[in-house]
């Protein structure tokens, strides 16, 4: 349970910042930090067991038929990543409190941050690849919100869109690859998949699955050729950059490569695809980083380079290389997050991130400079800091790795990448902090408040401590994580600052000397870089997106031209062709069921229904006549239900027909009484042919089903209605018990439909549409007696009777025809008649009901019955029933389904009346007549004016 709580806490805590921001920025930041602290504390509770080699597991069956289970597990690798996500996340929360200005909506920022944090923790703790994919996509969505947080900046919006497009597209490939992986393993649980490496690698689907999974991992971790999105995400606030690009989002692809290492690594395909991509990305991005003038741009490309380094190590396929990659994940997270935060401080205090406009800050910002230069030294791989140790381990593995029979290629490329790494790290330190102070800074630089520099100081302290005492500090975690990565194949591993005189040490010396020389001759190198060809990936991306948009617009304008007739014709024609191919492509036998004679009642009903359909088609341009014809069809269907012994369906159908007919007639008031003739003769022939063929096809399908033996689930419902649902009305028991979740969803949709009608028509009551409505004139004369006395009297008499009938139908629905839906429609019809008889305003003043609140109340009541079942230890919406003896009344059945039906009843009444009220407001705005104060135009109980004057 605690593992699930670690994942859920950030999602639940995301509600707090928006609520507490009104209490102040400190309260908002404290609440956000408290959520992360609590999740981190729960993680630390399991740390001793994980370091002992145990695996903590928790899970629940969610959709077992689909293989989707809510399973979580915590091993060394999950502990490493979850610790980085929550630990660095806590530091980022504190840092952001001082970084964000008063104009920035801090509550919104922290909400986005916690959503992203929860998604990342879900990725690293999931024990089901389908669940992992859900969290994987949530990271893309939440990172989109974080990167685009400064929505007023075009660069921020474009960076967010680019990140979402690249990582989202890679996510689609990832979904396909994971489904293939689950199919090969025979399970979607990671703990099972990790035990079937030989079976997976022997499958013919191994290579397609590998390619698809690598596309997802490379796009998320910004590996070539998907590297370009990450630098453009630097338009985000610096806390976002420090979090996403040091310990979280860009590490998600690395995490998945490490997680699937036991089942995917060890093949030539893995080595040449993963190691080559990582090594090339490491060298390419390091070279680009050297010539970036924006501090965050330099750090962004350096991040891409170091991600390439880890990818390269994982791609080598050896346990020691994987262990080196795990160690560098820790080291990179510490020094890179510190560097990003230091860059943010420099930008915040000087007003610029441009390196040519900086320099000499050591004298003005000594604390910030010290922190940044120590972190930069670790990034360069200079002893005695932690980056030096993992870089040495990388060079050691590269020194003994041939590529395509060339023993020198990999060591040379790794050394070149290390040279560039030293050069850009030294440039970050020397060109920004060394030298004399300048006099043209945009702002007056100084060290910020302690709350601003303490978070990077904590990380820099880790850089130093891990560098000096690597085995004592990081060793247990590295061994536990590396053991999880390699599946227990890790040899004895100890971390030392000094490994002796080795080839890796020589390569490090070359890198330090070469990087220093490159910085010394930086201006010459910059001139050659600028003169040489270096294609811009962003320009290629923009061109590709523009081309895709053009193709999409062509397809849309060609096919999606707004003609509903064309869409329907295409769908019907496609269905007919597929049905014909299926029918003629296989043999079939005639039905064995005997047919019944057509009774006179059934024949008359069929003729009425066919006649109504024909009239609606032929006279559809006369809208009022078409509505009447459609109503005749609906009423005939309800009679058909009654004839076939389905009273519940008959009551529902006839109630729906009355309500929809009334609402349609009200809406027709604002439309022309005749629709223009738009279809040509050829189109009518086409539409008629398609209609006849579709009707014959559906009729033939019904005939084929009804004349053959088939089994249904109806027998189960009939047998279990009373013992399982406590009701003899099987239809109602199905709706409120067996399929209660479906009904719950349907009333939510109904409520949304009512609110949508309200919102759409509200637009017609404001702005230009309201002016057009005020000038609107009806095209037909109106009756002088708008509120006839006979109708008023009849509706008043019927109202209490209708309400009584509605309550009766509601209460008896569990055992006799009826229920909340029918009762809601009956009551709605009774209320609608009051509006029709005496006018909207008169009736609305006397029925002051908030119908949108009524919708919400109905959904809450229905949902509360489901929650009550869960509190009792039963599945959601499980009904309970019992028999209670009341004095005088006797034995009465009480069922929780009745409460659910009350929720259905309230939602139906609220949705119908909300739509009616809004249409009535529309009619009132267009009537140009004063609202009536009396219920009828002439009240016979009131004497004429002259009689009143003469009365004594």
Tab-separated table of C-alpha atoms in Angstrom, residues 18-166:
chain	number	residue	atom	x	y	z
A	18	UNK	CA	-3.882	26.180	-5.878
A	19	UNK	CA	-5.823	26.282	-2.611
A	20	UNK	CA	-3.059	27.627	-0.368
A	21	UNK	CA	-1.590	30.277	-2.658
A	22	UNK	CA	-4.167	32.678	-1.213
A	23	UNK	CA	-2.511	32.177	2.176
A	24	UNK	CA	0.775	33.391	0.763
A	25	UNK	CA	3.743	32.177	-1.226
A	26	UNK	CA	5.456	30.662	1.819
A	27	UNK	CA	2.385	28.624	2.733
A	28	UNK	CA	2.077	27.432	-0.857
A	29	UNK	CA	5.735	26.386	-1.065
A	30	UNK	CA	5.637	24.759	2.385
A	31	UNK	CA	2.585	22.670	1.506
A	32	UNK	CA	4.187	21.561	-1.770
A	33	UNK	CA	7.444	20.662	-0.047
A	34	UNK	CA	5.539	18.766	2.667
A	35	UNK	CA	3.969	16.493	0.064
A	36	UNK	CA	7.374	15.633	-1.387
A	37	UNK	CA	8.905	15.193	2.073
A	38	UNK	CA	6.163	12.739	3.039
A	39	UNK	CA	6.623	10.718	-0.158
A	40	UNK	CA	10.402	10.744	0.364
A	41	UNK	CA	9.970	9.580	3.965
A	42	UNK	CA	7.821	6.659	2.835
A	43	UNK	CA	10.513	5.767	0.311
A	44	UNK	CA	13.235	5.883	2.960
A	45	UNK	CA	11.257	3.448	5.103
A	46	UNK	CA	11.846	0.779	2.450
A	47	UNK	CA	15.485	1.723	1.788
A	48	UNK	CA	17.156	-0.660	4.263
A	49	UNK	CA	15.263	-3.659	2.889
A	50	UNK	CA	16.083	-2.745	-0.714
A	51	UNK	CA	19.779	-2.263	0.070
A	52	UNK	CA	19.733	-5.748	1.586
A	53	UNK	CA	18.655	-7.086	-1.799
A	54	UNK	CA	14.930	-7.405	-1.161
A	55	UNK	CA	12.250	-6.325	-3.628
A	56	UNK	CA	9.195	-4.577	-2.172
A	57	UNK	CA	6.007	-5.307	-4.106
A	58	UNK	CA	2.370	-4.211	-3.963
A	59	UNK	CA	-0.433	-4.570	-6.454
A	60	UNK	CA	-4.106	-4.882	-7.213
A	61	UNK	CA	-5.998	-6.367	-10.105
A	62	UNK	CA	-7.339	-3.512	-12.190
A	63	UNK	CA	-8.285	-4.894	-15.602
A	64	UNK	CA	-6.928	-8.448	-15.406
A	65	UNK	CA	-8.645	-9.471	-18.635
A	66	UNK	CA	-6.447	-6.957	-20.475
A	67	UNK	CA	-3.351	-7.696	-18.412
A	68	UNK	CA	-3.481	-4.210	-16.880
A	69	UNK	CA	-2.829	-4.469	-13.156
A	70	UNK	CA	-1.966	-1.736	-10.691
A	71	UNK	CA	1.292	-3.404	-9.659
A	72	UNK	CA	4.280	-1.583	-8.179
A	73	UNK	CA	7.694	-2.806	-7.129
A	74	UNK	CA	10.743	-1.217	-5.561
A	75	UNK	CA	14.223	-2.578	-6.191
A	76	UNK	CA	17.611	-0.905	-6.278
A	77	UNK	CA	17.031	0.803	-9.631
A	78	UNK	CA	13.595	2.080	-8.613
A	79	UNK	CA	15.032	3.311	-5.298
A	80	UNK	CA	17.799	5.211	-7.101
A	81	UNK	CA	15.473	6.998	-9.501
A	82	UNK	CA	12.650	7.598	-7.025
A	83	UNK	CA	15.186	9.058	-4.596
A	84	UNK	CA	16.537	11.403	-7.263
A	85	UNK	CA	13.036	12.450	-8.351
A	86	UNK	CA	11.827	13.205	-4.826
A	87	UNK	CA	15.105	14.431	-3.339
A	88	UNK	CA	16.052	16.846	-6.111
A	89	UNK	CA	12.357	17.691	-6.463
A	90	UNK	CA	12.356	18.917	-2.864
A	91	UNK	CA	15.375	21.141	-3.546
A	92	UNK	CA	13.724	22.497	-6.696
A	93	UNK	CA	10.569	23.391	-4.737
A	94	UNK	CA	12.655	25.420	-2.275
A	95	UNK	CA	14.673	27.008	-5.096
A	96	UNK	CA	11.544	27.946	-7.059
A	97	UNK	CA	10.133	29.791	-4.032
A	98	UNK	CA	12.925	32.351	-4.407
A	99	UNK	CA	13.257	32.202	-8.188
A	100	UNK	CA	9.669	32.935	-9.259
A	101	UNK	CA	8.635	36.560	-9.283
A	102	UNK	CA	5.498	38.030	-7.759
A	103	UNK	CA	3.918	38.085	-11.226
A	104	UNK	CA	4.390	34.347	-11.752
A	105	UNK	CA	1.409	32.215	-10.611
A	106	UNK	CA	3.261	30.115	-8.063
A	107	UNK	CA	0.293	27.899	-7.219
A	108	UNK	CA	-0.052	26.865	-10.837
A	109	UNK	CA	3.675	26.167	-11.095
A	110	UNK	CA	3.717	23.896	-8.059
A	111	UNK	CA	0.594	22.092	-9.253
A	112	UNK	CA	2.264	21.299	-12.578
A	113	UNK	CA	5.459	20.292	-10.752
A	114	UNK	CA	3.692	17.815	-8.469
A	115	UNK	CA	1.751	16.316	-11.368
A	116	UNK	CA	5.017	15.754	-13.205
A	117	UNK	CA	6.660	14.389	-10.066
A	118	UNK	CA	3.869	11.857	-9.576
A	119	UNK	CA	4.071	10.747	-13.204
A	120	UNK	CA	7.833	10.209	-12.964
A	121	UNK	CA	7.578	8.265	-9.695
A	122	UNK	CA	4.862	6.158	-11.321
A	123	UNK	CA	7.183	5.366	-14.245
A	124	UNK	CA	10.035	4.140	-12.053
A	125	UNK	CA	7.890	2.134	-9.606
A	126	UNK	CA	5.463	0.469	-12.050
A	127	UNK	CA	5.577	-3.317	-12.251
A	128	UNK	CA	3.224	-3.429	-15.234
A	129	UNK	CA	4.322	-2.100	-18.595
A	130	UNK	CA	0.812	-0.964	-19.510
A	131	UNK	CA	0.608	1.039	-16.281
A	132	UNK	CA	4.115	2.332	-16.982
A	133	UNK	CA	2.918	3.565	-20.370
A	134	UNK	CA	0.099	5.506	-18.701
A	135	UNK	CA	2.595	7.306	-16.463
A	136	UNK	CA	5.002	7.672	-19.405
A	137	UNK	CA	2.441	9.680	-21.360
A	138	UNK	CA	1.563	11.687	-18.261
A	139	UNK	CA	5.204	12.813	-18.076
A	140	UNK	CA	4.915	14.168	-21.629
A	141	UNK	CA	1.696	16.030	-20.847
A	142	UNK	CA	2.835	17.474	-17.528
A	143	UNK	CA	6.246	18.461	-18.922
A	144	UNK	CA	4.394	20.269	-21.724
A	145	UNK	CA	2.657	22.359	-19.064
A	146	UNK	CA	5.925	23.034	-17.235
A	147	UNK	CA	7.951	23.960	-20.314
A	148	UNK	CA	5.155	26.246	-21.522
A	149	UNK	CA	4.626	27.753	-18.048
A	150	UNK	CA	5.681	31.183	-19.301
A	151	UNK	CA	2.949	31.142	-21.888
A	152	UNK	CA	3.493	34.803	-22.741
A	153	UNK	CA	6.828	33.887	-24.352
A	154	UNK	CA	6.628	32.562	-27.935
A	155	UNK	CA	9.810	30.555	-27.330
A	156	UNK	CA	8.193	28.888	-24.329
A	157	UNK	CA	5.091	27.914	-26.267
A	158	UNK	CA	7.125	26.596	-29.203
A	159	UNK	CA	9.488	24.678	-26.921
A	160	UNK	CA	6.546	23.039	-25.167
A	161	UNK	CA	4.924	22.053	-28.458
A	162	UNK	CA	8.200	20.679	-29.798
A	163	UNK	CA	8.844	18.623	-26.664
A	164	UNK	CA	5.315	17.239	-26.733
A	165	UNK	CA	5.468	16.408	-30.446
A	166	UNK	CA	8.826	14.611	-30.237
